[in-house]
Amino acid sequence: MALEWTNDPAQRLEASGQSLEYACWGPAPHKAPTLVMLHEGLGSVAQWKGLPEALAKATGFGVLAYSRAGYGASDPAVLPRPLDYMTREAEDVLGQVLDAAGIQHCVLLGHSDGATIATIYAGSVSDMRVRGLVLIAPHFFTEPQGLAAIRAAGEAYAKGDLKEKLARYHTHVDVAFNGWHDAWTHPDFVEWNVADAIDHLRIPVLAIQGRDDPYGTLAQISEIEDRIYSPVETLILDDCGHAPHLEKPAPTQAAIEEFCARLDRLEREEVSLA
């Protein structure tokens, strides 16, 4: 039985043996396509701010956001996270979330780690429900500047006010931060690379990146353009860092809305076989 389609923060879904918080906006999956939002490595449902509701109103799609285990008010994750935690999330959890929500046709919209998870899922799992990807600040391999930024975040968490800020959003704040930070700063993680998932994508992609993103350069976007076999659109934003949807909301939302509208028109077109 599909979960209750509501933005009541008390609601939970079950996936891979974990209880996860979720919220929904707009029409239910049997009435319209769904945008499924996958948050960043330190994100949660609440940290999307007003974007889910705005996208539901602008696109006519339903929107589902959930917090992965270890984040928000979801169950805690077991630490240390394995270095392939994004692949495990894609292959072991995401499909069960889509099943629990009764998703029929969807676009996966991911930010940072969430964009990586979305790409791995679409590139490795045969799921015809997934019709497109919106990838905000994705990463497919490590870069020296990104690893340096994560180490700096570790200092801010230990000595600054980052822990206090994150504790507003995460019940298990040390689990949320350390699970992310300790995986990325592990000596073996420098070799992490999941770019081969791009080779297997056969659905349209919108990739959005801030030119000043401290966690990833435009090389991540070039990797998509160089490897993908399906249509890809890119939006590169000047004077923008790691969170285009928060730093440059107007152009980011407009690009997402236009992408979804085009996908919807294509889905509705009648194809003549004569």
CSV table of C-alpha atoms in Angstrom, one decimal:
chain,number,residue,atom,x,y,z
A,1,MET,CA,0.0,0.0,0.0
A,2,ALA,CA,1.4,3.4,-1.0
A,3,LEU,CA,2.3,5.9,1.7
A,4,GLU,CA,0.1,8.8,2.7
A,5,TRP,CA,0.7,11.7,0.3
A,6,THR,CA,1.1,14.6,2.8
A,7,ASN,CA,3.7,17.1,4.0
A,8,ASP,CA,3.0,16.3,7.6
A,9,PRO,CA,6.5,16.0,9.1
A,10,ALA,CA,5.3,13.2,11.4
A,11,GLN,CA,4.9,10.8,8.6
A,12,ARG,CA,7.4,8.0,7.9
A,13,LEU,CA,8.2,5.5,5.2
A,14,GLU,CA,10.0,2.2,5.5
A,15,ALA,CA,12.9,1.3,3.2
A,16,SER,CA,15.6,-1.3,3.6
A,17,GLY,CA,14.6,-1.9,7.2
A,18,GLN,CA,14.9,1.8,8.1
A,19,SER,CA,12.3,4.4,9.1
A,20,LEU,CA,12.7,7.5,7.0
A,21,GLU,CA,11.1,10.9,7.3
A,22,TYR,CA,9.4,12.2,4.2
A,23,ALA,CA,7.1,15.0,2.9
A,24,CYS,CA,5.0,15.4,-0.3
A,25,TRP,CA,3.6,18.3,-2.2
A,26,GLY,CA,1.2,18.6,-5.1
A,27,PRO,CA,-0.6,15.8,-6.8
A,28,ALA,CA,-0.2,12.1,-5.8
A,29,PRO,CA,1.7,9.7,-8.2
A,30,HIS,CA,-1.5,8.3,-9.8
A,31,LYS,CA,-2.5,11.8,-10.8
A,32,ALA,CA,0.8,13.3,-12.2
A,33,PRO,CA,4.5,12.6,-12.6
A,34,THR,CA,6.6,13.0,-9.5
A,35,LEU,CA,9.8,14.9,-8.7
A,36,VAL,CA,11.8,12.8,-6.2
A,37,MET,CA,14.3,15.0,-4.4
A,38,LEU,CA,17.6,13.5,-3.1
A,39,HIS,CA,19.5,15.8,-0.7
A,40,GLU,CA,23.2,16.5,-0.3
A,41,GLY,CA,25.6,14.9,2.0
A,42,LEU,CA,24.6,17.1,5.0
A,43,GLY,CA,21.0,17.7,3.9
A,44,SER,CA,17.5,16.7,4.9
A,45,VAL,CA,13.9,17.3,4.0
A,46,ALA,CA,13.8,20.6,5.8
A,47,GLN,CA,17.0,21.9,4.1
A,48,TRP,CA,15.3,22.1,0.7
A,49,LYS,CA,13.5,25.1,2.2
A,50,GLY,CA,10.7,26.2,-0.1
A,51,LEU,CA,11.9,24.6,-3.2
A,52,PRO,CA,9.7,21.4,-3.2
A,53,GLU,CA,6.4,23.4,-2.8
A,54,ALA,CA,7.5,26.0,-5.4
A,55,LEU,CA,8.3,23.2,-7.9
A,56,ALA,CA,5.0,21.4,-7.3
A,57,LYS,CA,3.1,24.6,-8.0
A,58,ALA,CA,5.2,25.6,-11.1
A,59,THR,CA,5.4,22.2,-12.8
A,60,GLY,CA,2.1,20.5,-11.8
A,61,PHE,CA,4.2,17.5,-10.8
A,62,GLY,CA,4.0,15.9,-7.4
A,63,VAL,CA,7.1,16.3,-5.2
A,64,LEU,CA,8.5,13.8,-2.8
A,65,ALA,CA,11.5,14.6,-0.5
A,66,TYR,CA,12.9,12.2,2.1
A,67,SER,CA,15.8,12.2,4.5
A,68,ARG,CA,18.2,9.3,4.1
A,69,ALA,CA,19.2,7.2,7.1
A,70,GLY,CA,21.4,9.3,9.4
A,71,TYR,CA,19.9,12.6,8.4
A,72,GLY,CA,17.0,14.8,9.5
A,73,ALA,CA,14.6,12.9,11.7
A,74,SER,CA,15.3,9.5,10.0
A,75,ASP,CA,16.8,6.5,11.7
A,76,PRO,CA,20.5,6.8,12.4
A,77,ALA,CA,23.0,5.1,10.1
A,78,VAL,CA,25.7,2.7,11.2
A,79,LEU,CA,29.1,4.4,11.3
A,80,PRO,CA,31.6,4.3,9.8
A,81,ARG,CA,29.8,4.5,6.4
A,82,PRO,CA,31.3,2.2,3.8
A,83,LEU,CA,33.3,4.1,1.1
A,84,ASP,CA,30.7,3.0,-1.5
A,85,TYR,CA,27.8,4.3,0.6
A,86,MET,CA,26.3,6.3,-2.3
A,87,THR,CA,26.3,3.2,-4.5
A,88,ARG,CA,24.7,1.2,-1.7
A,89,GLU,CA,22.0,3.9,-1.2
A,90,ALA,CA,21.2,3.8,-4.9
A,91,GLU,CA,21.1,0.1,-5.3
A,92,ASP,CA,19.6,-1.0,-1.9
A,93,VAL,CA,17.4,1.9,-0.7
A,94,LEU,CA,16.2,4.3,-3.4
A,95,GLY,CA,14.1,1.7,-5.3
A,96,GLN,CA,12.3,0.7,-2.1
A,97,VAL,CA,11.5,4.4,-1.5
A,98,LEU,CA,10.0,4.7,-5.0
A,99,ASP,CA,7.9,1.5,-4.3
A,100,ALA,CA,6.8,2.8,-0.9
A,101,ALA,CA,5.6,6.0,-2.4
A,102,GLY,CA,3.7,4.3,-5.3
A,103,ILE,CA,5.8,6.2,-7.8
A,104,GLN,CA,4.7,5.6,-11.4
A,105,HIS,CA,6.6,8.2,-13.5
A,106,CYS,CA,9.3,10.4,-12.0
A,107,VAL,CA,12.3,12.7,-12.4
A,108,LEU,CA,15.0,12.2,-9.9
A,109,LEU,CA,16.3,15.6,-8.7
A,110,GLY,CA,19.5,15.3,-6.7
A,111,HIS,CA,21.9,17.7,-5.1
A,112,SER,CA,25.6,16.8,-4.5
A,113,ASP,CA,25.6,13.3,-3.0
A,114,GLY,CA,21.9,13.1,-4.0
A,115,ALA,CA,22.8,13.8,-7.6
A,116,THR,CA,25.4,11.1,-7.5
A,117,ILE,CA,23.0,8.6,-6.0
A,118,ALA,CA,20.4,9.5,-8.7
A,119,THR,CA,23.0,9.0,-11.5
A,120,ILE,CA,24.1,5.6,-10.1
A,121,TYR,CA,20.4,4.5,-9.8
A,122,ALA,CA,19.5,5.5,-13.3
A,123,GLY,CA,22.7,4.1,-14.7
A,124,SER,CA,22.6,0.7,-12.9
A,125,VAL,CA,19.0,-0.2,-12.1
A,126,SER,CA,16.5,-0.9,-14.9
A,127,ASP,CA,13.6,1.2,-13.7
A,128,MET,CA,11.3,2.5,-16.4
A,129,ARG,CA,9.6,4.8,-13.9
A,130,VAL,CA,12.6,7.1,-14.0
A,131,ARG,CA,12.2,9.4,-17.1
A,132,GLY,CA,14.8,12.1,-16.4
A,133,LEU,CA,17.5,13.4,-14.1
A,134,VAL,CA,18.1,16.9,-12.6
A,135,LEU,CA,21.7,16.9,-11.2
A,136,ILE,CA,22.7,19.9,-9.1
A,137,ALA,CA,26.4,20.0,-8.2
A,138,PRO,CA,27.0,16.3,-8.9
A,139,HIS,CA,30.3,14.6,-8.2
A,140,PHE,CA,31.6,11.5,-9.9
A,141,PHE,CA,35.2,11.5,-8.7
A,142,THR,CA,37.3,13.3,-6.1
A,143,GLU,CA,39.2,16.5,-6.8
A,144,PRO,CA,41.9,18.0,-4.5
A,145,GLN,CA,39.9,21.2,-3.9
A,146,GLY,CA,36.8,19.4,-3.0
A,147,LEU,CA,38.6,17.2,-0.5
A,148,ALA,CA,40.3,20.3,1.0
A,149,ALA,CA,36.8,21.9,1.4
A,150,ILE,CA,35.6,18.8,3.2
A,151,ARG,CA,38.6,18.9,5.6
A,152,ALA,CA,37.9,22.6,6.2
A,153,ALA,CA,34.3,21.7,7.0
A,154,GLY,CA,35.7,19.2,9.6
A,155,GLU,CA,37.5,22.1,11.3
A,156,ALA,CA,34.4,24.2,11.3
A,157,TYR,CA,32.4,21.4,12.8
A,158,ALA,CA,35.0,20.7,15.6
A,159,LYS,CA,35.9,24.3,16.4
A,160,GLY,CA,33.2,26.6,14.9
A,161,ASP,CA,29.5,26.9,14.8
A,162,LEU,CA,28.8,24.4,12.0
A,163,LYS,CA,27.6,21.7,14.5
A,164,GLU,CA,25.2,24.1,16.1
A,165,LYS,CA,23.8,25.1,12.7
A,166,LEU,CA,23.4,21.5,11.5
A,167,ALA,CA,21.8,20.4,14.8
A,168,ARG,CA,18.7,22.4,13.9
A,169,TYR,CA,18.0,19.9,11.1
A,170,HIS,CA,19.4,16.6,12.2
A,171,THR,CA,18.3,14.5,15.2
A,172,HIS,CA,21.6,12.6,15.1
A,173,VAL,CA,23.9,15.4,14.1
A,174,ASP,CA,27.2,13.7,14.8
A,175,VAL,CA,26.0,10.7,12.7
A,176,ALA,CA,25.0,13.0,9.9
A,177,PHE,CA,28.3,14.9,9.8
A,178,ASN,CA,30.8,12.2,10.6
A,179,GLY,CA,29.3,9.7,8.3
A,180,TRP,CA,29.8,12.1,5.4
A,181,HIS,CA,33.1,13.7,6.5
A,182,ASP,CA,34.9,10.6,7.6
A,183,ALA,CA,34.1,8.7,4.3
A,184,TRP,CA,35.3,11.6,2.1
A,185,THR,CA,38.5,12.1,4.1
A,186,HIS,CA,39.4,8.4,4.4
A,187,PRO,CA,42.8,7.9,2.7
A,188,ASP,CA,41.3,5.3,0.3
A,189,PHE,CA,38.5,7.6,-0.9
A,190,VAL,CA,40.8,9.6,-3.1
A,191,GLU,CA,40.5,6.8,-5.6
A,192,TRP,CA,36.6,6.9,-5.6
A,193,ASN,CA,35.1,7.2,-9.1
A,194,VAL,CA,31.6,6.3,-10.2
A,195,ALA,CA,31.7,8.1,-13.6
A,196,ASP,CA,31.0,4.9,-15.4
A,197,ALA,CA,27.4,5.2,-14.3
A,198,ILE,CA,27.0,8.0,-16.8
A,199,ASP,CA,27.8,5.6,-19.7
A,200,HIS,CA,24.6,3.7,-19.0
A,201,LEU,CA,22.2,6.6,-18.9
A,202,ARG,CA,19.5,6.6,-21.5
A,203,ILE,CA,17.2,9.4,-20.2
A,204,PRO,CA,17.5,13.2,-20.5
A,205,VAL,CA,19.6,15.0,-18.0
A,206,LEU,CA,19.7,18.6,-16.8
A,207,ALA,CA,23.0,19.4,-15.0
A,208,ILE,CA,23.4,22.5,-12.9
A,209,GLN,CA,26.6,23.8,-11.4
A,210,GLY,CA,27.9,26.9,-9.7
A,211,ARG,CA,31.1,28.2,-11.2
A,212,ASP,CA,32.5,28.9,-7.7
A,213,ASP,CA,31.6,25.6,-6.1
A,214,PRO,CA,34.3,24.7,-3.6
A,215,TYR,CA,33.4,21.0,-3.6
A,216,GLY,CA,33.6,20.4,-7.3
A,217,THR,CA,34.8,22.0,-10.5
A,218,LEU,CA,33.2,22.1,-14.0
A,219,ALA,CA,35.2,18.9,-14.7
A,220,GLN,CA,32.2,17.1,-13.1
A,221,ILE,CA,29.9,18.6,-15.7
A,222,SER,CA,32.3,17.9,-18.5
A,223,GLU,CA,32.4,14.3,-17.5
A,224,ILE,CA,28.6,14.1,-18.1
A,225,GLU,CA,28.9,15.8,-21.5
A,226,ASP,CA,31.8,13.6,-22.6
A,227,ARG,CA,30.3,10.3,-21.6
A,228,ILE,CA,26.5,10.5,-22.0
A,229,TYR,CA,24.6,9.0,-24.8
A,230,SER,CA,21.3,10.7,-24.1
A,231,PRO,CA,20.3,14.4,-24.3
A,232,VAL,CA,21.9,16.6,-21.8
A,233,GLU,CA,21.4,20.3,-20.9
A,234,THR,CA,23.7,22.3,-18.7
A,235,LEU,CA,23.3,25.5,-16.6
A,236,ILE,CA,26.5,27.0,-15.3
A,237,LEU,CA,25.9,29.9,-12.9
A,238,ASP,CA,28.4,32.6,-12.2
A,239,ASP,CA,29.0,33.9,-8.7
A,240,CYS,CA,27.4,30.7,-7.3
A,241,GLY,CA,28.8,28.0,-5.0
A,242,HIS,CA,27.6,24.6,-4.1
A,243,ALA,CA,23.9,25.2,-3.7
A,244,PRO,CA,22.5,26.9,-6.8
A,245,HIS,CA,18.9,26.2,-5.7
A,246,LEU,CA,19.5,28.4,-2.6
A,247,GLU,CA,22.1,30.9,-4.0
A,248,LYS,CA,20.6,31.4,-7.4
A,249,PRO,CA,17.0,30.3,-7.0
A,250,ALA,CA,15.4,32.1,-9.9
A,251,PRO,CA,17.5,30.7,-12.8
A,252,THR,CA,17.8,27.3,-11.1
A,253,GLN,CA,14.1,26.9,-10.6
A,254,ALA,CA,13.3,28.2,-14.1
A,255,ALA,CA,15.7,25.6,-15.7
A,256,ILE,CA,14.1,22.8,-13.7
A,257,GLU,CA,10.6,23.9,-14.6
A,258,GLU,CA,11.4,24.1,-18.3
A,259,PHE,CA,13.1,20.7,-18.2
A,260,CYS,CA,10.1,19.1,-16.6
A,261,ALA,CA,7.7,20.8,-19.0
A,262,ARG,CA,9.6,19.4,-22.0
A,263,LEU,CA,9.7,15.9,-20.5
A,264,ASP,CA,6.0,16.1,-19.8
A,265,ARG,CA,5.2,17.2,-23.4
A,266,LEU,CA,7.3,14.3,-24.8
A,267,GLU,CA,5.6,11.8,-22.5
A,268,ARG,CA,2.2,13.1,-23.8
A,269,GLU,CA,3.0,13.1,-27.5
A,270,GLU,CA,1.3,10.5,-29.5
A,271,VAL,CA,3.8,8.6,-31.7
A,272,SER,CA,2.4,7.3,-35.0
A,273,LEU,CA,3.7,3.9,-36.1
A,274,ALA,CA,2.2,4.3,-39.6
